[in-house]
JSON list of C-alpha atoms in Angstrom, two decimals:
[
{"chain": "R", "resi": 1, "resn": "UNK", "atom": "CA", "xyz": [89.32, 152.05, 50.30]},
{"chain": "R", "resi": 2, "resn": "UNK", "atom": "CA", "xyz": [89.20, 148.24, 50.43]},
{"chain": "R", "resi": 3, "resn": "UNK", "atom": "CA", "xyz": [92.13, 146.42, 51.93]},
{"chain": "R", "resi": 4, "resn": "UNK", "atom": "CA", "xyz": [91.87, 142.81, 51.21]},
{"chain": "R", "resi": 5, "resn": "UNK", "atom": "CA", "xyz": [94.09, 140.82, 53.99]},
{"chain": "R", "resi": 6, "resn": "UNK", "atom": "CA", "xyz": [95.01, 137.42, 53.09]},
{"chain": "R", "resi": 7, "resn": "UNK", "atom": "CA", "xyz": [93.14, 135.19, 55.85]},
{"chain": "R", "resi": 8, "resn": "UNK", "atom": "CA", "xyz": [95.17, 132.63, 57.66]},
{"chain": "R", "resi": 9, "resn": "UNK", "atom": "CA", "xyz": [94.83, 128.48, 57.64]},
{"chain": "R", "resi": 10, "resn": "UNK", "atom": "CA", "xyz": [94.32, 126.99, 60.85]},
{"chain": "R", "resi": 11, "resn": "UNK", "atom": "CA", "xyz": [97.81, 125.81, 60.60]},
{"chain": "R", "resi": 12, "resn": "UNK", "atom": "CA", "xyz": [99.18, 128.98, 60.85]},
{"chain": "R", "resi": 13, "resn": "UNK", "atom": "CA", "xyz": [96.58, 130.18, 63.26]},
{"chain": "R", "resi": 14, "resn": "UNK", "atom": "CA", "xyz": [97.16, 127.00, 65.70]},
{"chain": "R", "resi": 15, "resn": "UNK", "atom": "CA", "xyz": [101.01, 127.75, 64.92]},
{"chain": "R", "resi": 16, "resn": "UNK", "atom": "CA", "xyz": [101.09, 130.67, 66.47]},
{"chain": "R", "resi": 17, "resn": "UNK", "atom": "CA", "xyz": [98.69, 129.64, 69.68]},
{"chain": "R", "resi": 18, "resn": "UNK", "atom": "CA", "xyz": [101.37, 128.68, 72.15]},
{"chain": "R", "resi": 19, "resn": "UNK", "atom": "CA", "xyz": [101.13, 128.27, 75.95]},
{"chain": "R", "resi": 20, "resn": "UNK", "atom": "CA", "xyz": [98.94, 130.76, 77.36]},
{"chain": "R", "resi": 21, "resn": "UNK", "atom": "CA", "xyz": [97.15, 132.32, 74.58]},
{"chain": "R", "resi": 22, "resn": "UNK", "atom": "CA", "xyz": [95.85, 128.88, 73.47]},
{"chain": "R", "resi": 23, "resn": "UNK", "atom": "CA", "xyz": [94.76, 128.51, 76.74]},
{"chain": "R", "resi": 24, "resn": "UNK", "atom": "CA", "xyz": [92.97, 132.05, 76.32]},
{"chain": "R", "resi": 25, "resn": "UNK", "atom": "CA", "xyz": [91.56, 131.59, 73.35]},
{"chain": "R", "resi": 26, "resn": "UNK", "atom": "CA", "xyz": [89.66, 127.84, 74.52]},
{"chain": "R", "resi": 27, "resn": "UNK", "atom": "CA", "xyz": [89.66, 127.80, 78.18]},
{"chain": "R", "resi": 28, "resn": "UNK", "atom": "CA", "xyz": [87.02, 125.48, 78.06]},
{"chain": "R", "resi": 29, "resn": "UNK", "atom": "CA", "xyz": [88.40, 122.20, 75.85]},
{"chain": "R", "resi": 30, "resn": "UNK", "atom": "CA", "xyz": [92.11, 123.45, 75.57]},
{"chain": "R", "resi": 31, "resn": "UNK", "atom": "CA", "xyz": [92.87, 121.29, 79.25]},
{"chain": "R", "resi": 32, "resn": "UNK", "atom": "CA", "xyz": [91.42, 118.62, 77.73]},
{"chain": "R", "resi": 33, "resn": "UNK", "atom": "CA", "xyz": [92.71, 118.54, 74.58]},
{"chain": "R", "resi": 34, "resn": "UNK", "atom": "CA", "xyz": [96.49, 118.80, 76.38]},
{"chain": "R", "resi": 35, "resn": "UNK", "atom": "CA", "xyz": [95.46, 115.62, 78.84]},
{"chain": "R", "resi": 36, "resn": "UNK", "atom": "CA", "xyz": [94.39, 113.84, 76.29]},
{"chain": "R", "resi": 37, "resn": "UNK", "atom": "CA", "xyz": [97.66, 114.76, 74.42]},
{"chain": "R", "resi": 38, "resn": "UNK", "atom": "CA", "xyz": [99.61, 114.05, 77.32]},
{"chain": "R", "resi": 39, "resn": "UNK", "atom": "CA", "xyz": [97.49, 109.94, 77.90]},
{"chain": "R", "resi": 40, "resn": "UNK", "atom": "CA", "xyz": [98.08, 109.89, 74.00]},
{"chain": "R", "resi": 41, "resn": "UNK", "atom": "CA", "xyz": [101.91, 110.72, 74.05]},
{"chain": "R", "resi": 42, "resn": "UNK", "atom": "CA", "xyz": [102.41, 108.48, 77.51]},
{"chain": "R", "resi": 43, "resn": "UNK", "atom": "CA", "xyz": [100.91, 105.66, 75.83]},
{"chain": "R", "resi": 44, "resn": "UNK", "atom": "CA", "xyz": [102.56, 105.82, 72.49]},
{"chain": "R", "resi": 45, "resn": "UNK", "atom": "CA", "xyz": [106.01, 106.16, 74.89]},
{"chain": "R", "resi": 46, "resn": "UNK", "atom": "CA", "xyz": [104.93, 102.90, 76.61]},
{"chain": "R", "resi": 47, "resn": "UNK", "atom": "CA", "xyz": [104.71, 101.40, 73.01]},
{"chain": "R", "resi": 48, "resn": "UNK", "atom": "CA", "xyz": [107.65, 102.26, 71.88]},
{"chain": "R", "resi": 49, "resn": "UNK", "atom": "CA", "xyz": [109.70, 101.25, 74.69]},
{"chain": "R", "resi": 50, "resn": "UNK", "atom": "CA", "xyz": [108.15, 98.14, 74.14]},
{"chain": "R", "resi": 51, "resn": "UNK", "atom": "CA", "xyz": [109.46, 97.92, 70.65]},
{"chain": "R", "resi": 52, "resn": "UNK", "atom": "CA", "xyz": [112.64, 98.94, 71.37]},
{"chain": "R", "resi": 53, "resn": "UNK", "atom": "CA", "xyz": [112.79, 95.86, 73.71]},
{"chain": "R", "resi": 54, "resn": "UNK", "atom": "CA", "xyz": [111.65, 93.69, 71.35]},
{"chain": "R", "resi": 55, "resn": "UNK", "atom": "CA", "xyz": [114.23, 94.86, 68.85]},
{"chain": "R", "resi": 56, "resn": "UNK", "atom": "CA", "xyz": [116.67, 94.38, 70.89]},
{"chain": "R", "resi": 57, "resn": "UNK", "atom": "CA", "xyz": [115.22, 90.94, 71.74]},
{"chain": "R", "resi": 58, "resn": "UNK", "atom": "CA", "xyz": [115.29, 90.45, 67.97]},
{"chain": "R", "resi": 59, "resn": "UNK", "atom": "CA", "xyz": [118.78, 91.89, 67.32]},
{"chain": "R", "resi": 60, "resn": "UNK", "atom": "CA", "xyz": [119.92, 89.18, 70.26]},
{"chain": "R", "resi": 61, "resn": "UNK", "atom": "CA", "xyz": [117.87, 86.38, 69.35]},
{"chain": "R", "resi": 62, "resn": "UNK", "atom": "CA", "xyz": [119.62, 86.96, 65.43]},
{"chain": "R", "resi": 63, "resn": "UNK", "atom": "CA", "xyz": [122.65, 86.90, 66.87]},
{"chain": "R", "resi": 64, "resn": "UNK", "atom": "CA", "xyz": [122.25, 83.84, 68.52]},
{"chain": "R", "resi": 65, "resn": "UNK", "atom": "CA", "xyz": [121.18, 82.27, 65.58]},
{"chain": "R", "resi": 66, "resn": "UNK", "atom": "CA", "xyz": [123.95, 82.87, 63.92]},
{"chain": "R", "resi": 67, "resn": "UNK", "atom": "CA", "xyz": [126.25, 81.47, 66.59]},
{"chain": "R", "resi": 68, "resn": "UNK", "atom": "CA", "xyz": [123.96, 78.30, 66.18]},
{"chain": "R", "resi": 69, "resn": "UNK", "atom": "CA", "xyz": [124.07, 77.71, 62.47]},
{"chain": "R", "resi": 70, "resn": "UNK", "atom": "CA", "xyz": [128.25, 78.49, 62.56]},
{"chain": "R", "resi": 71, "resn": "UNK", "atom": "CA", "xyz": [128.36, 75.34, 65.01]},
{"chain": "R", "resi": 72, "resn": "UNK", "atom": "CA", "xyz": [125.98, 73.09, 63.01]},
{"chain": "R", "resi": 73, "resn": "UNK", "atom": "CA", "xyz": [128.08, 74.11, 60.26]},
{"chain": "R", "resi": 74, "resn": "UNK", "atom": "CA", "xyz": [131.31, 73.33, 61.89]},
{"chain": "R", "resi": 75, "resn": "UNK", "atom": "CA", "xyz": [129.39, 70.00, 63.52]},
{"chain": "R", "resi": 76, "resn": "UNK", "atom": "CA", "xyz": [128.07, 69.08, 59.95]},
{"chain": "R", "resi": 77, "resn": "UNK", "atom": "CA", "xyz": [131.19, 69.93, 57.74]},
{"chain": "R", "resi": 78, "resn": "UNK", "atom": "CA", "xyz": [133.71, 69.28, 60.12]},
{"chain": "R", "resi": 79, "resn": "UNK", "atom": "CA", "xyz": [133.65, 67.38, 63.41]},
{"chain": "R", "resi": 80, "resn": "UNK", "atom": "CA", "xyz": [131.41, 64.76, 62.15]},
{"chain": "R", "resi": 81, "resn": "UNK", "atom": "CA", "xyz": [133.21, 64.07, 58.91]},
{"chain": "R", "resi": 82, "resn": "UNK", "atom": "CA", "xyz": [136.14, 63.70, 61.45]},
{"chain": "R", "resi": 83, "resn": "UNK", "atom": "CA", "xyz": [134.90, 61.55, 63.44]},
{"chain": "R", "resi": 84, "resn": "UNK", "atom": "CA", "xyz": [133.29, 59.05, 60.60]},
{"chain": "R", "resi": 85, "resn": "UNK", "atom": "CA", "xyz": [136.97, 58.49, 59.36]},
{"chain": "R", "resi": 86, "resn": "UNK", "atom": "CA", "xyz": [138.01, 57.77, 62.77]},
{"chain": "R", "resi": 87, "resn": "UNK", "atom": "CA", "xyz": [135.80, 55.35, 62.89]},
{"chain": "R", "resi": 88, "resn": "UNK", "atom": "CA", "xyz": [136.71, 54.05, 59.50]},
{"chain": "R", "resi": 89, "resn": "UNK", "atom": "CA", "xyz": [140.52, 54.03, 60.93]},
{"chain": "R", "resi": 90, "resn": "UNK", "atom": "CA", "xyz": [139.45, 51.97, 63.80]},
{"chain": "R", "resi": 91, "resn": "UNK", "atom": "CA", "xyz": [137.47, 49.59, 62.08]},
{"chain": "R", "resi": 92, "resn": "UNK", "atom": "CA", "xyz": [140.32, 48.92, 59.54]},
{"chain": "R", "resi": 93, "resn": "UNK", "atom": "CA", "xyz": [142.81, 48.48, 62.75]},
{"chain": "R", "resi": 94, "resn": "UNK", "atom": "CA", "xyz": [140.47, 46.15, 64.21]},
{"chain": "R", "resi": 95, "resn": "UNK", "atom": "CA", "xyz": [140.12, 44.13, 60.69]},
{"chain": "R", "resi": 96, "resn": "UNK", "atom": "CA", "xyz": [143.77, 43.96, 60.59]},
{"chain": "R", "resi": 97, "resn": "UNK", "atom": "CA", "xyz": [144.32, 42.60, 64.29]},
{"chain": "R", "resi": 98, "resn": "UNK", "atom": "CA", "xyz": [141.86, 40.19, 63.82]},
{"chain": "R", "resi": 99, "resn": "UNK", "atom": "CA", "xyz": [143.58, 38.71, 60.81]},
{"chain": "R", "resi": 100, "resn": "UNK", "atom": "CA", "xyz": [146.70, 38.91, 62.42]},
{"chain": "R", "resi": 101, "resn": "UNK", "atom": "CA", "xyz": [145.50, 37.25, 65.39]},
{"chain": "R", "resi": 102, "resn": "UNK", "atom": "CA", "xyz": [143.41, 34.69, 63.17]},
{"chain": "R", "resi": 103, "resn": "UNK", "atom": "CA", "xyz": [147.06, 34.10, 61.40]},
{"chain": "R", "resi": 104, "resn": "UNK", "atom": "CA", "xyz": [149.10, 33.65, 64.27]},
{"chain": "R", "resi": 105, "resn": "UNK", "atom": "CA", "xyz": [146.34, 31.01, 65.74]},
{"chain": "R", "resi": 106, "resn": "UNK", "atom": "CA", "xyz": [146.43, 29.25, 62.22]},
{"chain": "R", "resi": 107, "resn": "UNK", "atom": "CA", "xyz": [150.56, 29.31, 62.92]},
{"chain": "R", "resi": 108, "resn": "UNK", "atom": "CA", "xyz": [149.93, 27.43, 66.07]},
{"chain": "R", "resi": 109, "resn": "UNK", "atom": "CA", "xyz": [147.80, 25.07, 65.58]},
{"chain": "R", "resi": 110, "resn": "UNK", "atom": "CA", "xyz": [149.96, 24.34, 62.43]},
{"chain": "R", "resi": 111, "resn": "UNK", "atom": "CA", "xyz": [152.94, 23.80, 65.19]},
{"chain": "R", "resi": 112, "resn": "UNK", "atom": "CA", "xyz": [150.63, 22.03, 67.68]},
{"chain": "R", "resi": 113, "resn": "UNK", "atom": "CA", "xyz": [149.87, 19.05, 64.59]},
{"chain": "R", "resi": 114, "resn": "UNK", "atom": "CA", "xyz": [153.18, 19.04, 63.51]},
{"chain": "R", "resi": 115, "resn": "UNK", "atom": "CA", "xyz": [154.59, 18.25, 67.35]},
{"chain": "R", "resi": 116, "resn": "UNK", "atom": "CA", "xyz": [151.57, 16.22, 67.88]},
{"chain": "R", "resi": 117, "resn": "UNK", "atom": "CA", "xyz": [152.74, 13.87, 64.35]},
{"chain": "R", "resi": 118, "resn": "UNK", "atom": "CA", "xyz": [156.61, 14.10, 65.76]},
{"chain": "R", "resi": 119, "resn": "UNK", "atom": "CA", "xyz": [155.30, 12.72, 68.90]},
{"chain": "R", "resi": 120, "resn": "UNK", "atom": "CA", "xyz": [153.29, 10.06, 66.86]},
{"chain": "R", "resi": 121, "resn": "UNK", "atom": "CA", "xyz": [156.33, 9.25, 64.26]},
{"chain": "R", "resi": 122, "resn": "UNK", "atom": "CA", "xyz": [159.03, 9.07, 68.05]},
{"chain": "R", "resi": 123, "resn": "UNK", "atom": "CA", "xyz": [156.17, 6.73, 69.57]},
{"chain": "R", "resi": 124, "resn": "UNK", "atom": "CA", "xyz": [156.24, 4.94, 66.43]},
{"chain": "R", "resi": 125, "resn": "UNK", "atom": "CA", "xyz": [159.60, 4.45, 65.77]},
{"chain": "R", "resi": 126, "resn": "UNK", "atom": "CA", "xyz": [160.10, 3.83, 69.65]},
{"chain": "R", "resi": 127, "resn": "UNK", "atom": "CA", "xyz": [157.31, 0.66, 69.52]},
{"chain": "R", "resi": 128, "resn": "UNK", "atom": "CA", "xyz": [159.35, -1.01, 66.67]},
{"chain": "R", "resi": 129, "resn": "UNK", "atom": "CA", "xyz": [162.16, -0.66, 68.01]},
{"chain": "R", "resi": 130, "resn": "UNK", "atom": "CA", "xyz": [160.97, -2.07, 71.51]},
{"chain": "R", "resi": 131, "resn": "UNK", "atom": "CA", "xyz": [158.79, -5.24, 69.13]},
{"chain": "R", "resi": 132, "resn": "UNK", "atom": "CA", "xyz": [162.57, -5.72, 67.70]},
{"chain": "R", "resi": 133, "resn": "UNK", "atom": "CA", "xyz": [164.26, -6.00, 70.87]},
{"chain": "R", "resi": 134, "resn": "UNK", "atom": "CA", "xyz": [161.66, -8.41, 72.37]},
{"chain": "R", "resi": 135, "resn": "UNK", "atom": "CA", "xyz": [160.61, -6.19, 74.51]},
{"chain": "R", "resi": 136, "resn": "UNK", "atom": "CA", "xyz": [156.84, -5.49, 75.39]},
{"chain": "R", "resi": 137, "resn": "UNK", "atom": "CA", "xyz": [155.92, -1.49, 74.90]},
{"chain": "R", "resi": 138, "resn": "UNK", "atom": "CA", "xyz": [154.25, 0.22, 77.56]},
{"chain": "R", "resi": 139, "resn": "UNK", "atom": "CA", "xyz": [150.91, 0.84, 75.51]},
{"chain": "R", "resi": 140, "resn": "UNK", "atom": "CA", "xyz": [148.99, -2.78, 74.79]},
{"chain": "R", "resi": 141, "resn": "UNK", "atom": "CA", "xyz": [147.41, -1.54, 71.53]},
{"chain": "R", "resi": 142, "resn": "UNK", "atom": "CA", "xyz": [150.98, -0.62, 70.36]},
{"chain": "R", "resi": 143, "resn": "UNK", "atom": "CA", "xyz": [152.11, -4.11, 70.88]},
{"chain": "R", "resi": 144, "resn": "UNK", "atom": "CA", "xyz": [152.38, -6.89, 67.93]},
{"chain": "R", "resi": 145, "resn": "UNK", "atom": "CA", "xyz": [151.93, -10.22, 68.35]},
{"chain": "R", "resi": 146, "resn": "UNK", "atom": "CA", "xyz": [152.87, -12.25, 65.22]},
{"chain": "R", "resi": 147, "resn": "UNK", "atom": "CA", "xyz": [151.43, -15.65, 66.57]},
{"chain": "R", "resi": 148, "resn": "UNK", "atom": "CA", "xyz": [147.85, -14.61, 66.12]},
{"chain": "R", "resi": 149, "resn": "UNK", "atom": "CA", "xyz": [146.45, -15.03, 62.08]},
{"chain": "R", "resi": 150, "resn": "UNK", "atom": "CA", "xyz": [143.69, -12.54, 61.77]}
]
């Protein structure tokens, strides 16, 4: 009588090796094979702590970014168009006190002639009246004399 058993995969065989029957089984390599496990599985631990800091960095660093493009927004889109019509406000202002101020010097100087030509007309009319009276002015060049012919 033949009995055929179905023969196992290392899979299954290394399945079922835990502890200290592996150890049984390959005293020899199995120490090894655990250390070298063990460097393998420190290492890889080392690496991945090092990319969870670096996502982290990464999740900060993209927040931050975010912050920054919301204020160059905001400084694109709304400060700055602010403060160009300020600008544009204060420039007008100025224009407009300048040709206030350029019309109220214009006023003056419009008084100043006409005071300066009432002056003239008073000084005038004062001379012929003095040249009627006989009397001599107090300006020479204001003064008449009818006896000379040029």
């Amino acid at each position: 009588y033949f009995f055929f058993f179905k023969q196992k995969t290392a899979y299954e065989i290394s399945a079922c090796l835990v502890g200290s029957e592996m150890c049984i089984r390959d005293r020899s390599r199995g120490g090894q094979a655990i250390q070298k496990c063990r460097d393998k599985f420190k290492d890889l631990l080392h690496i991945l702590v090092k990319i969870a800091s670096l996502q982290t960095s990464f999740v900060t660093l993209d927040e931050v970014i975010k912050v920054t493009n919301r204020r160059v927004n905001a400084l694109e889109y709304i400060v700055i168009p602010k403060f160009v019509e300020i600008v544009r406000y204060i420039k007008q202002e100025i224009e407009e006190i300048g040709r206030e101020e350029l019309f109220g010097l214009k006023k003056v100087l419009d008084q100043r002639r006409k005071l300066q030509e009432e002056s003239n007309k008073a000084a005038d009319k004062k001379a012929l009246e003095a040249n009627r009276e006989g009397k001599e002015s107090d300006n020479l060049l204001e003064d008449v004399d009818e006896d000379i012919l040029f």
